mmCIF file of C-alpha atoms and ligand atoms in Angstrom:
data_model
loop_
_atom_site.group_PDB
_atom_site.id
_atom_site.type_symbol
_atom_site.label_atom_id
_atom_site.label_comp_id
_atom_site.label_asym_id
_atom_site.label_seq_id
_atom_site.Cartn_x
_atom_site.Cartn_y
_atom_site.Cartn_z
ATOM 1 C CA UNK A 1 116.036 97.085 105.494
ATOM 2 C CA UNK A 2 112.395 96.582 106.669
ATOM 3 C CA UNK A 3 110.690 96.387 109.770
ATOM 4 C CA UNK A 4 109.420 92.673 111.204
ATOM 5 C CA UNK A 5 108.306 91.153 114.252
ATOM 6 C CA UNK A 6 110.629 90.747 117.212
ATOM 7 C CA UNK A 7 109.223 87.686 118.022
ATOM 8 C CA UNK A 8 109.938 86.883 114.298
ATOM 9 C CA UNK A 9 113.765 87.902 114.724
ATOM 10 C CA UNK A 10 116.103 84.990 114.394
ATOM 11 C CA UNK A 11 119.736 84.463 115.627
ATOM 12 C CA UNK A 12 122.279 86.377 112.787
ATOM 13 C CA UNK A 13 120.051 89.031 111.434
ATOM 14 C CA UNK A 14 121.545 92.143 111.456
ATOM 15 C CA UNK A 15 120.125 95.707 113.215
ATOM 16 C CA UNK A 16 119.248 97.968 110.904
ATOM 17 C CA UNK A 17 118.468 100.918 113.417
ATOM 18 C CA UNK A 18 119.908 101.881 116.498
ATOM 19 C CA UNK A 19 118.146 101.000 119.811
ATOM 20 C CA UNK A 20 117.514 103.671 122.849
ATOM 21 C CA UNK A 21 117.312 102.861 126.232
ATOM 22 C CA UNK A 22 115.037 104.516 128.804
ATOM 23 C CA UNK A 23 117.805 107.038 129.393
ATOM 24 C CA UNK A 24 118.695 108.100 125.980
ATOM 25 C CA UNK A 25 121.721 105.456 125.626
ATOM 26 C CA UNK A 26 122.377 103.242 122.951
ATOM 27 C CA UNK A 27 121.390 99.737 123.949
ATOM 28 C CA UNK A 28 121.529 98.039 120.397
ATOM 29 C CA UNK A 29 123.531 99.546 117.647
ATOM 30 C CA UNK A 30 122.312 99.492 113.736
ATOM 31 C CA UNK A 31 124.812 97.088 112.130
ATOM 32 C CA UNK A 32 125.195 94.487 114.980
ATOM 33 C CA UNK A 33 124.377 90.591 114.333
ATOM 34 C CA UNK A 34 121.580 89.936 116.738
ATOM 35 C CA UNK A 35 121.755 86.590 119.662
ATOM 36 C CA UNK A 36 119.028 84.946 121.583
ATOM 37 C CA UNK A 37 120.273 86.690 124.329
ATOM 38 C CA UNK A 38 119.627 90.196 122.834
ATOM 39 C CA UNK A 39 116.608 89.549 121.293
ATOM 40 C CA UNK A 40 115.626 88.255 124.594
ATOM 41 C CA UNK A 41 116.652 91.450 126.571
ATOM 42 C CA UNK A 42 114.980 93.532 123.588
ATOM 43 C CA UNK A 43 111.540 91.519 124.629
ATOM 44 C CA UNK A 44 112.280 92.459 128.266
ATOM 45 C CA UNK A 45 112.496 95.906 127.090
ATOM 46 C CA UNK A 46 109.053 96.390 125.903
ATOM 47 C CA UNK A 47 110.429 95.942 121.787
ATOM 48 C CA UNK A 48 107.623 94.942 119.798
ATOM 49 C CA UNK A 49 109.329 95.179 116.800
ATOM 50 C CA UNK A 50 112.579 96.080 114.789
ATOM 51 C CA UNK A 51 114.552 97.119 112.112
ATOM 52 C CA UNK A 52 116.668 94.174 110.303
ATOM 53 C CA UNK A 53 118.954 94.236 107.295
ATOM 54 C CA UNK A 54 117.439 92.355 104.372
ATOM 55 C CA UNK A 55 118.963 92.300 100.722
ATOM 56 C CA UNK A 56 115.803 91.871 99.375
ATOM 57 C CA UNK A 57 115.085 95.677 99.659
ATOM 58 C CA UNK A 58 117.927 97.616 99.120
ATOM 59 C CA UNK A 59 117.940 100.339 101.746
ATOM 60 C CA UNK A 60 121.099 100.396 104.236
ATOM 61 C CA UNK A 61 119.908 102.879 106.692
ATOM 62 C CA UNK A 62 116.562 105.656 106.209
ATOM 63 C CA UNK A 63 118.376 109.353 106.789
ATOM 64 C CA UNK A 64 117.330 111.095 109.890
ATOM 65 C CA UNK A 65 116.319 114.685 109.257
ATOM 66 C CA UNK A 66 118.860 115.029 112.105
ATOM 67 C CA UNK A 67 122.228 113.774 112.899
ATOM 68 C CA UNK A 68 122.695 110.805 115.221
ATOM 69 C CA UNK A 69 124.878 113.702 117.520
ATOM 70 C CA UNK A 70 122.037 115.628 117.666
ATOM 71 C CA UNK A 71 119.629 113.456 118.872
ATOM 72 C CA UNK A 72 121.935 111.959 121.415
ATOM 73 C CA UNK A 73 122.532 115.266 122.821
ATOM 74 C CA UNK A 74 118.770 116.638 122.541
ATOM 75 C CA UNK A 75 118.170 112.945 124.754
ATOM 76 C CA UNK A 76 121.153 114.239 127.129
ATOM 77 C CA UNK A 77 119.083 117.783 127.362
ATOM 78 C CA UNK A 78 116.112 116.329 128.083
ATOM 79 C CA UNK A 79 116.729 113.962 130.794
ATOM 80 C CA UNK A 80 118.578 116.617 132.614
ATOM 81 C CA UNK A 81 115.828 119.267 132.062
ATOM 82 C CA UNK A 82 113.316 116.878 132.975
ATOM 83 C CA UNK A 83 115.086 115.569 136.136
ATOM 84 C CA UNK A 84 112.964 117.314 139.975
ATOM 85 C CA UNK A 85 117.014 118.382 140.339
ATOM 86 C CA UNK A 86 117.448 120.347 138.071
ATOM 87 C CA UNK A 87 114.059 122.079 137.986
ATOM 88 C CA UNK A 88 115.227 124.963 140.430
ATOM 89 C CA UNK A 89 117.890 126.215 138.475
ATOM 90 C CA UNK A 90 118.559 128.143 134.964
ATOM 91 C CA UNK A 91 121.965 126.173 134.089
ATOM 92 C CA UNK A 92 120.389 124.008 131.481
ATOM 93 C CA UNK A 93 118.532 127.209 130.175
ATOM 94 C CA UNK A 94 121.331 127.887 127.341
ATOM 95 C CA UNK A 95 122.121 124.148 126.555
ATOM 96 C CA UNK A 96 118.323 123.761 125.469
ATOM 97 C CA UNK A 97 118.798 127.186 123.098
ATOM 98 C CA UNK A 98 121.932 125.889 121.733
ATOM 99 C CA UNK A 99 120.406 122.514 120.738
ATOM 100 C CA UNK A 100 117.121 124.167 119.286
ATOM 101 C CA UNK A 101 119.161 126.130 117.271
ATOM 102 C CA UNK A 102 121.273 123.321 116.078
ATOM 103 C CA UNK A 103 117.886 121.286 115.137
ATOM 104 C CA UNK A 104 116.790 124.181 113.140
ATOM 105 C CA UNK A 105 120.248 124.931 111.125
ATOM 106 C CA UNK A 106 119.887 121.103 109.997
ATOM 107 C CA UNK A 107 116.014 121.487 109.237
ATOM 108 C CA UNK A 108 116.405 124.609 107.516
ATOM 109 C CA UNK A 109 119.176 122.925 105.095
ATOM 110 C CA UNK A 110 116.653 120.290 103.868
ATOM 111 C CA UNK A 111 114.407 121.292 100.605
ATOM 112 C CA UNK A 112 111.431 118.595 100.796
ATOM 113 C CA UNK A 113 111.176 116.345 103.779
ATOM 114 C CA UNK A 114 109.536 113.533 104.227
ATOM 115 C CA UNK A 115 109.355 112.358 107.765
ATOM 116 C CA UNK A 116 109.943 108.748 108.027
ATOM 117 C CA UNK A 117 108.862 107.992 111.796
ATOM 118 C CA UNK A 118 110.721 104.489 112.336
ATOM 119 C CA UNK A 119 112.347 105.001 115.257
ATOM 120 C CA UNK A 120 112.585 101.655 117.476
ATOM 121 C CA UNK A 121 110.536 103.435 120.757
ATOM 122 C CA UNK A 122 109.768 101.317 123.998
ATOM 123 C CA UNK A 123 107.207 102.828 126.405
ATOM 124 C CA UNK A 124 110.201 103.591 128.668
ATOM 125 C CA UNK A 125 111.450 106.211 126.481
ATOM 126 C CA UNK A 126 108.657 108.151 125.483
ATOM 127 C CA UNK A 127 109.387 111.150 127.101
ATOM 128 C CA UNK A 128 113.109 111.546 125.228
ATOM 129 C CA UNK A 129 111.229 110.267 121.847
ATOM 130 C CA UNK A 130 107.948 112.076 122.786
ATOM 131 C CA UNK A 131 109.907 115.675 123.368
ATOM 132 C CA UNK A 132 112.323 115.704 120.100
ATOM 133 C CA UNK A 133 109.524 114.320 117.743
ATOM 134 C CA UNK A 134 107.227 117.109 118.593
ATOM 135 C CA UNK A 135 109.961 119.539 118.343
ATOM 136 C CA UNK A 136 111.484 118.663 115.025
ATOM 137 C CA UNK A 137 107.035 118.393 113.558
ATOM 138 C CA UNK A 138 106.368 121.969 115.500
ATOM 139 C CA UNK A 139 109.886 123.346 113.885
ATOM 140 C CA UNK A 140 108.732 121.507 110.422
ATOM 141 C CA UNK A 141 105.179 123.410 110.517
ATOM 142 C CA UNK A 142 106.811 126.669 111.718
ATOM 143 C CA UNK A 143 109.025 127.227 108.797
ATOM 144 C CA UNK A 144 106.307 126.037 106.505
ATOM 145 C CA UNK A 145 104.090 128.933 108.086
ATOM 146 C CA UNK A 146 107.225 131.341 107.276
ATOM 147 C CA UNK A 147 108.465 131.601 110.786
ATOM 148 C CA UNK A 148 111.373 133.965 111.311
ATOM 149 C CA UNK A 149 113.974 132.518 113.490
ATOM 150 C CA UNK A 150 113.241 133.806 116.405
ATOM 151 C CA UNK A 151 110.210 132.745 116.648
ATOM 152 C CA UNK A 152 111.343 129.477 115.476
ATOM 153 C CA UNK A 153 113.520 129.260 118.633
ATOM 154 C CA UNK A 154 110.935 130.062 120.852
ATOM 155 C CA UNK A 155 108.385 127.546 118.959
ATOM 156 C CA UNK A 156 111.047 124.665 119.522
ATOM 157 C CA UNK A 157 112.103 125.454 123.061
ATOM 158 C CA UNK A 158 108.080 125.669 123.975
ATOM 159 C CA UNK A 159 107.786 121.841 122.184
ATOM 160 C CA UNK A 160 111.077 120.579 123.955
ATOM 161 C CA UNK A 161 109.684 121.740 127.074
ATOM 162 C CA UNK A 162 105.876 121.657 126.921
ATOM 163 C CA UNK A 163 105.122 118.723 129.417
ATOM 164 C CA UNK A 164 107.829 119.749 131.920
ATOM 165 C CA UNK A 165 105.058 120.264 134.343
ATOM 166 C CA UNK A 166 104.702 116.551 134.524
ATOM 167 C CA UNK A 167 107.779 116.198 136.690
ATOM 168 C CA UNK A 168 105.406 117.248 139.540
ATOM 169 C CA UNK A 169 103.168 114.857 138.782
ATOM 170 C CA UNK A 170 103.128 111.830 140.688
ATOM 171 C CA UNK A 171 104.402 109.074 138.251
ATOM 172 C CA UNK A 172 101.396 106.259 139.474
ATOM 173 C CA UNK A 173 98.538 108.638 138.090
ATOM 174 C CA UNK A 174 100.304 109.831 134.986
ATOM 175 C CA UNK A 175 100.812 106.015 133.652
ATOM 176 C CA UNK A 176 97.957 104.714 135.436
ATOM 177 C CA UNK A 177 95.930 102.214 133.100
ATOM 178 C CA UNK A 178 92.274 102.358 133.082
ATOM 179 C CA UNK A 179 90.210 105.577 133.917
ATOM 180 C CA UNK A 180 91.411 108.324 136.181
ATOM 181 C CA UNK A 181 89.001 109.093 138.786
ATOM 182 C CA UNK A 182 87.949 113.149 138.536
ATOM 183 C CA UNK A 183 89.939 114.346 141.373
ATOM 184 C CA UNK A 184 93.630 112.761 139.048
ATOM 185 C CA UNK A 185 92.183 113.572 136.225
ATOM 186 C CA UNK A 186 91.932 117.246 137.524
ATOM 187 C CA UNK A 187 95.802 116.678 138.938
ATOM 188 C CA UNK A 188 96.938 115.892 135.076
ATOM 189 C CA UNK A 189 95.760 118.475 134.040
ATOM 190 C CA UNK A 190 97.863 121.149 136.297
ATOM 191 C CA UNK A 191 101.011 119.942 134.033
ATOM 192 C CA UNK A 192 99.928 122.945 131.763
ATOM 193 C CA UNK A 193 100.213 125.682 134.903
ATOM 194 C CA UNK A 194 103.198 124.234 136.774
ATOM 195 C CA UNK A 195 105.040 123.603 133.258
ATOM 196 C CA UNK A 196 104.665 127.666 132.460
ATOM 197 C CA UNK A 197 105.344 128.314 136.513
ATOM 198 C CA UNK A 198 108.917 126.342 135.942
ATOM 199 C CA UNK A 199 109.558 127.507 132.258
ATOM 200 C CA UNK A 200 108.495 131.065 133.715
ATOM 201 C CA UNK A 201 110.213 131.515 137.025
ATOM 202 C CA UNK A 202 112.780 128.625 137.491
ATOM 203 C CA UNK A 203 114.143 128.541 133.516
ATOM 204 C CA UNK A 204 113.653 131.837 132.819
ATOM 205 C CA UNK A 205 111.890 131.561 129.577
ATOM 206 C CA UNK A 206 109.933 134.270 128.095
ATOM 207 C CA UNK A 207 106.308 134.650 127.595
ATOM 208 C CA UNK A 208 106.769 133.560 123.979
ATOM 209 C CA UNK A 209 107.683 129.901 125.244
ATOM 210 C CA UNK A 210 106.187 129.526 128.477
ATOM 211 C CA UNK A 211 102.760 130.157 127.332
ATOM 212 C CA UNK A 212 103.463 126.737 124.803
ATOM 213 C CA UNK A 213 103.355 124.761 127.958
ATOM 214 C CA UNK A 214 100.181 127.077 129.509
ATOM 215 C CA UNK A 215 98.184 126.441 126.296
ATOM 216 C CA UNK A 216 99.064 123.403 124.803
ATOM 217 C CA UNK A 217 95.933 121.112 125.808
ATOM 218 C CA UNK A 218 93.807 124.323 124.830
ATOM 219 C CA UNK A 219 91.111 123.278 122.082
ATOM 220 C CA UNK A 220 89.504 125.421 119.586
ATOM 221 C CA UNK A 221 86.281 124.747 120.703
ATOM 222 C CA UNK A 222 86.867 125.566 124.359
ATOM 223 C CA UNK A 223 86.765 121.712 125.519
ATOM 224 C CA UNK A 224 90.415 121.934 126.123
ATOM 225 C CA UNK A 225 92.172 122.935 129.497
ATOM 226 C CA UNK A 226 93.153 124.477 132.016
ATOM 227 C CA UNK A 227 90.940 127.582 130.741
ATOM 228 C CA UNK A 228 88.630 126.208 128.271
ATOM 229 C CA UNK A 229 90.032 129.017 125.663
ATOM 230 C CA UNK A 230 88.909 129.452 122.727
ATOM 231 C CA UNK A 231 89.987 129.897 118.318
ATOM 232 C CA UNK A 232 91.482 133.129 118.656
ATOM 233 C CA UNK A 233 92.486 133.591 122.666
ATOM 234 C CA UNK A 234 94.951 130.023 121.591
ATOM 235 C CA UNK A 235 98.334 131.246 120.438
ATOM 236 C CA UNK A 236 99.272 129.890 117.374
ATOM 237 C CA UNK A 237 102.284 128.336 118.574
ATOM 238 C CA UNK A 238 100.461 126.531 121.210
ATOM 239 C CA UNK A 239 97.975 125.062 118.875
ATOM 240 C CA UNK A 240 100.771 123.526 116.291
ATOM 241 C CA UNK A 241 102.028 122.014 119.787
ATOM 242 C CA UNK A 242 98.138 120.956 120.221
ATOM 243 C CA UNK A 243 98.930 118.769 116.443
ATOM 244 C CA UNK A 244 102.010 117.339 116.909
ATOM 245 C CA UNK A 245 101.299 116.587 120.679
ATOM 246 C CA UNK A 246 98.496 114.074 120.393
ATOM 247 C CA UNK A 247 99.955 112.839 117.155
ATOM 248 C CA UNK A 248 102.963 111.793 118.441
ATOM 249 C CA UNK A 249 101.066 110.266 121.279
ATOM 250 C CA UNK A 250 98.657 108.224 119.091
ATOM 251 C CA UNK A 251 101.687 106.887 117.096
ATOM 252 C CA UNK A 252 103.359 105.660 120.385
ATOM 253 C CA UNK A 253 102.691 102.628 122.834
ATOM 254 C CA UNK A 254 101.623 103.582 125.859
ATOM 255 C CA UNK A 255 101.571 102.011 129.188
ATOM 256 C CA UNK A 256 97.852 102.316 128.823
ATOM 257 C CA UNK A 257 97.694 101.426 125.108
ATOM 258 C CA UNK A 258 98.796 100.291 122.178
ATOM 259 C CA UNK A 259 100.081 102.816 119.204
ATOM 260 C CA UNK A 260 97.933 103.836 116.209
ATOM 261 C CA UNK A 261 99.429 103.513 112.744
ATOM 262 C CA UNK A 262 100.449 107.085 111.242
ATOM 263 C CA UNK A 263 97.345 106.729 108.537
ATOM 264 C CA UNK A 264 94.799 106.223 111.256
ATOM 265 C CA UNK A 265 96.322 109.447 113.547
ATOM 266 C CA UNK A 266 96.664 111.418 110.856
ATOM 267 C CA UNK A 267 92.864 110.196 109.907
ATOM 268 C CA UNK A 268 92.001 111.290 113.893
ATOM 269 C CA UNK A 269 94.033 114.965 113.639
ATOM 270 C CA UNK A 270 91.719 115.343 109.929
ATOM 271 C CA UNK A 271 88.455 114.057 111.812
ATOM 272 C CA UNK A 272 88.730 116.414 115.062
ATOM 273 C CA UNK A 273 90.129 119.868 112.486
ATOM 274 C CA UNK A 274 87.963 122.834 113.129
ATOM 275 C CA UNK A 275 86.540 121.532 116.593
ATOM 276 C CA UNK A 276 89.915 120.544 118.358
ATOM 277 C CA UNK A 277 92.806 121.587 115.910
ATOM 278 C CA UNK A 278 93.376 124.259 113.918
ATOM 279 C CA UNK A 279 92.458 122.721 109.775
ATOM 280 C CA UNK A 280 95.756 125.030 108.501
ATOM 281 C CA UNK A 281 98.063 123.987 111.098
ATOM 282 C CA UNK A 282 96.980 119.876 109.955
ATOM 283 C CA UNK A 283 97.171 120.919 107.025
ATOM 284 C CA UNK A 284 100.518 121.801 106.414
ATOM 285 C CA UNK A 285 101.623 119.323 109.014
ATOM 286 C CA UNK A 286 100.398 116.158 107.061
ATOM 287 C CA UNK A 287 102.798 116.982 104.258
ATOM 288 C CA UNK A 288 105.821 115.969 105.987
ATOM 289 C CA UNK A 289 104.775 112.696 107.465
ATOM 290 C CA UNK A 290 104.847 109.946 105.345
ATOM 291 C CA UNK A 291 101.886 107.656 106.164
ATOM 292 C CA UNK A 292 104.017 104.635 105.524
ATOM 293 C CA UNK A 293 107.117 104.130 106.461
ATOM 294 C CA UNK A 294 110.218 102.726 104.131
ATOM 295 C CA UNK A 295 110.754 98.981 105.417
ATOM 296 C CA UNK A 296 107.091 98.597 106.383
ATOM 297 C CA UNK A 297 104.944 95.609 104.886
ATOM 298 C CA UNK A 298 102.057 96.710 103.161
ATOM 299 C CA UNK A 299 98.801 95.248 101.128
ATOM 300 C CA UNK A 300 97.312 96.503 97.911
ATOM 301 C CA UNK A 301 93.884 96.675 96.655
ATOM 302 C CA UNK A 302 94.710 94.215 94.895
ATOM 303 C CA UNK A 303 95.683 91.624 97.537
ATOM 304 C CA UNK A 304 99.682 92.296 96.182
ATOM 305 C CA UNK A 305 101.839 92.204 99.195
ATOM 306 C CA UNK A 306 104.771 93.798 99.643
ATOM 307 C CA UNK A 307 107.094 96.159 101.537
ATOM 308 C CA UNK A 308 107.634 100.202 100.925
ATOM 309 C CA UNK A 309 110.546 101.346 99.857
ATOM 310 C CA UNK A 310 110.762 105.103 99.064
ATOM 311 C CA UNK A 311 108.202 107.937 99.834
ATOM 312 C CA UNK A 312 107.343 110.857 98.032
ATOM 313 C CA UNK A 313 107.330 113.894 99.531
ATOM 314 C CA UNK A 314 104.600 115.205 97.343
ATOM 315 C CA UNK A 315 102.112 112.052 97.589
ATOM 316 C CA UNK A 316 103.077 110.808 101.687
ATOM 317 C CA UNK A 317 100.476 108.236 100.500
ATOM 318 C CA UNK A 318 101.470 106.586 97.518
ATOM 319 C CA UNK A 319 105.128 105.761 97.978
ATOM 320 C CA UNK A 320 106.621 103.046 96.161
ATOM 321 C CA UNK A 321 106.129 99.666 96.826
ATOM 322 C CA UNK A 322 108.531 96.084 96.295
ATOM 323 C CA UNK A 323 105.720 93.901 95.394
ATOM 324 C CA UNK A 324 106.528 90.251 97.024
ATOM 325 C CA UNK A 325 103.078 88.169 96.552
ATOM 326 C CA UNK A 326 100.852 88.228 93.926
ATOM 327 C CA UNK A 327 96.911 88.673 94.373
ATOM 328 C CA UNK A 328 97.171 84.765 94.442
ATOM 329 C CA UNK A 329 99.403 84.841 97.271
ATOM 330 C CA UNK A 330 102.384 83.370 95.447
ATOM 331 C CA UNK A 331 105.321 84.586 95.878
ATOM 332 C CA UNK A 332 107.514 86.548 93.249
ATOM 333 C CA UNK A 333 110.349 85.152 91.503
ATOM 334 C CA UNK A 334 111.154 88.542 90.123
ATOM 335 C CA UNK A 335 111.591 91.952 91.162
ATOM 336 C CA UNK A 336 108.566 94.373 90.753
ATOM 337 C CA UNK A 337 108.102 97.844 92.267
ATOM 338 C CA UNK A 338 105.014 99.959 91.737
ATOM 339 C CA UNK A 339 104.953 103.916 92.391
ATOM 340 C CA UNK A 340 101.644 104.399 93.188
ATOM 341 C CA UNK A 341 101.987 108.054 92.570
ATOM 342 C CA UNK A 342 102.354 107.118 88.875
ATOM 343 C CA UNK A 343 99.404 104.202 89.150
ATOM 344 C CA UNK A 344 96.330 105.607 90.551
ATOM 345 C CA UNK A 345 94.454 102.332 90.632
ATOM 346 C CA UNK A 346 97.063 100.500 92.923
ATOM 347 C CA UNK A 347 96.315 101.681 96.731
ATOM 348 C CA UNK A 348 97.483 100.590 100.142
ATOM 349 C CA UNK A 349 94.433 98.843 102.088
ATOM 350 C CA UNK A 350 96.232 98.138 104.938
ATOM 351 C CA UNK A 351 99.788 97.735 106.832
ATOM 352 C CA UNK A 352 100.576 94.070 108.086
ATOM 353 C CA UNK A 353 102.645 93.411 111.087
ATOM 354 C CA UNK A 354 104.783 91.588 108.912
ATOM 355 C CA UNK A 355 105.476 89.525 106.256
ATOM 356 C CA UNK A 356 107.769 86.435 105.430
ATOM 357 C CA UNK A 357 110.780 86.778 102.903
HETATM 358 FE FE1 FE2 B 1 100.737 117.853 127.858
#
């Protein structure tokens, strides 16, 4: 499989990962022949690009570090927790344990993971993307910092949950483009108190999780908010929310802008360490993503193109790469992979939107 242009998709190519709606459905399933008409209604949808089937690189599907079930039911959790209806009762209180749980039983069973973050998002459902990415990178940072699990659970509810406050947010100011004038900006930034008021007093969290959504825009050097607190008055749990909060946000389009590549956020989380984020926390979190993603079209130092195939845990920035075009630009007419883990002098310059096969 690897990752191309919609606007480059053509009539017959097949799907090579599953599609979500706004609402957590399926509206494209991995393995189906694409038409006009659904690449149209993919456009319509805000897709910029996809996932196709392509011989020439050998991958079928990239493994999930969780199950297809799980994800549809964390989506299911979400959009019900998330809903103004639900806010006032505690009903949805032990669905949301059970599913944390679940996520970190399946974590927990993986030795060395490499994150591969090629999920097909569309600006409509970035909350449901937004909420289980951050929980499965906070749960992935948790047990690396020897968590026990039940301060796993609470880490993992806290992520789920950390911008419920925005439900009370008017939606026109939240996705508003261009700058927010002080008096919205100052609105925004009551998500953090109103998100611990609900987790508090309408879920029935404890302290342990509702202080995630209290503290999560906290910065070490006080410039965060609501308080302003400071290194050691942020809990810990708050400021790996803090990481994987703004990276998952830079990775993702926007109504208000386009997404960031995961080299140049992870370049942005190493750039603002020891003023915004805490350096350990980044530290251990960069391990697990992989910088480039298996199916994505790359270019070498040496003006080689071609497409990754396989990461490696230990190097997330030298995976290996199917070389298609020569420094000349010709293409190929045999089959050449280098691991740049194993050839120093090979590096990735850049990622290209795509390439032609
Ligand atoms: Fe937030």
């Amino acid at each position: 499989m690897r990752r191309i242009l919609l606007k480059n998709a053509k009539e017959n190519m097949v799907l090579a990962k599953d599609i979500y709606s706004e609402d957590g459905k399926v509206l494209v399933a991995s393995g189906q022949k694409l038409t006009n008409n659904m690449i149209k209604r993919l456009k319509d949808f805000g897709v910029y690009d996809i996932y196709i089937v392509d011989d020439n690189i050998d991958i079928v599907e990239i493994e999930d570090v969780i199950t297809k079930e799980i994800k549809e039911e964390a989506f299911k959790v979400v959009n019900t927790a998330f809903s103004a209806e639900y806010i006032n009762t505690q009903e949805i209180t032990p669905e949301i344990k059970v599913l944390v749980s679940k996520i970190i039983s399946q974590l927990l069973e993986q030795k060395e993971v490499i994150l591969n973050l090629c999920d097909i998002r569309t600006v409509g459902n970035y909350t449901l993307f937004h909420s289980l990415n951050t929980t499965i990178f906070s749960l992935l940072v948790g047990i690396k910092l020897n968590y026990d699990y039940d301060k796993l659970l609470s880490l993992g509810m806290g992520t789920l949950l950390h911008d419920i406050g925005k439900v009370k947010i008017p939606r026109n100011i939240l996705n508003k483009r261009g700058p927010l004038q002080e008096k919205e900006y100052e609105m925004i930034k009551m998500h953090t108190i109103m998100g611990y008021d609900i987790l508090n007093s309408e879920y029935k969290f404890d302290q342990h999780v509702s202080e995630i959504a209290l503290y999560h825009h906290e910065r070490l050097d006080g410039s965060g908010y609501p308080f302003g607190k400071t290194r050691d008055e942020i809990p810990q749990t708050a400021k790996i929310v803090a990481v994987v909060d703004v990276f998952d946000a830079l990775v993702s389009d926007r109504e208000f802008r386009k997404r960031l590549k995961p080299h140049m956020a992870i370049e942005y989380l190493l750039n603002s360490c020891s003023t915004h984020f805490d350096s350990y926390i980044v530290s251990k979190f960069v391990t697990f993503i992989s910088l480039f993603q298996v199916g994505t079209p790359v270019i070498l130092n040496t003006r080689e193109k071609g497409i990754v195939v396989h990461n490696n845990p230990r190097f997330p920035s030298r995976p290996i790469v199917r070389i298609f075009y020569d420094s000349e630009g010709r293409k190929l007419p045999y089959k050449k992979d280098i691991d740049l883990a194993l050839n120093f002098h090979y590096y990735i310059v850049d990622v290209l939107e795509d390439i032609e096969l």
